[in-house]
CSV table of C-alpha atoms in Angstrom, one decimal:
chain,number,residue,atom,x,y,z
C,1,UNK,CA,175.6,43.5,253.2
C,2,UNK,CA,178.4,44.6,250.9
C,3,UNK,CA,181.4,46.7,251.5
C,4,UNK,CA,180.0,49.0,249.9
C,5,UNK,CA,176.8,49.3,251.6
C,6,UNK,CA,178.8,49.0,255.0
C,7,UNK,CA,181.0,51.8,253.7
C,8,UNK,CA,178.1,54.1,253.6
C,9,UNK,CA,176.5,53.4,256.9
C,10,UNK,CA,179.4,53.9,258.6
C,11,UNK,CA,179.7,57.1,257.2
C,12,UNK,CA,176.4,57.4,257.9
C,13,UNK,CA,176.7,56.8,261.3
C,14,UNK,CA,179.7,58.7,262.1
C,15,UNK,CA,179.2,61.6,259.6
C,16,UNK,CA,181.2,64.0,261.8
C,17,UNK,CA,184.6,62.1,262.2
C,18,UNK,CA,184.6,61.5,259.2
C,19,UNK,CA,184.5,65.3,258.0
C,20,UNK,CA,187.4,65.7,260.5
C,21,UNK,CA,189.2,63.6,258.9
C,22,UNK,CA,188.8,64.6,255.6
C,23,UNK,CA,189.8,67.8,257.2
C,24,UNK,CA,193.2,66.6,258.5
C,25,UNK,CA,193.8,64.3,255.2
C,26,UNK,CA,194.1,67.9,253.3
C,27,UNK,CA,195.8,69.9,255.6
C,28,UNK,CA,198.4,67.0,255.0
C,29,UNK,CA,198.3,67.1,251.3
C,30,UNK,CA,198.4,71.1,251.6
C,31,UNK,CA,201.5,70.8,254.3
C,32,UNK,CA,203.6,68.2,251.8
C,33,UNK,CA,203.1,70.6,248.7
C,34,UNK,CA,204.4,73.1,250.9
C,35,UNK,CA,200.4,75.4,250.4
C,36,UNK,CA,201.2,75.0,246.5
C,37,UNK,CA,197.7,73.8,245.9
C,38,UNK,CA,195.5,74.6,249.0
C,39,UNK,CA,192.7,76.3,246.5
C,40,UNK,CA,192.1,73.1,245.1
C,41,UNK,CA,192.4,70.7,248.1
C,42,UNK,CA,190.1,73.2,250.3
C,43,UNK,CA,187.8,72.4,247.2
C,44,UNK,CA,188.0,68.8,247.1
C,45,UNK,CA,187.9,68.3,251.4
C,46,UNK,CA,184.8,70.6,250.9
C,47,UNK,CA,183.3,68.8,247.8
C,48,UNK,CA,184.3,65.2,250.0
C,49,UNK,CA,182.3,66.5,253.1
C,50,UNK,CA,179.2,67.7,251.0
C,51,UNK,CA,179.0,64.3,250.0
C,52,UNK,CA,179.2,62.5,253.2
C,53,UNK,CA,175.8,63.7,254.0
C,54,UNK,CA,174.3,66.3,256.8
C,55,UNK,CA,176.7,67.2,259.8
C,56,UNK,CA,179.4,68.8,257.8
C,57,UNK,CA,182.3,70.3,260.2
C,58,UNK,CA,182.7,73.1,257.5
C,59,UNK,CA,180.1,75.7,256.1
C-alpha cells in the first residue's frame, strides 16, 4: 500500500478529526492575517472538508 493510498484511508477512517482540524488549521491562518482573508479561507476549509468525504463538521 502506498502513502498515498494510506493517506486516504486514514482519512477515510477518521473523516471527522480530520474536518476539525481543517477547522482549526484556518482559524489559524485567519488569526495570523489578523481576519484579512477569512472569505477565502472559510472557502478553502469548506472546499478541504467536502473533499474528505461524508461526515463533514460543517454544512
Amino acid at each position: 500500500m502506498s502513502f498515498l493510498d494510506k493517506a486516504k484511508d486514514f482519512i477515510d477512517k477518521h473523516d471527522e478529526q480530520v474536518d476539525q482540524a481543517l477547522e482549526k488549521v484556518g482559524d489559524q491562518i485567519d488569526n495570523r492575517t489578523g481576519g484579512k482573508y477569512r472569505q477565502h479561507i472559510d472557502k478553502a476549509v469548506d472546499e478541504a472538508q467536502r473533499r474528505t468525504g461524508a461526515g463533514d463538521t460543517r454544512p
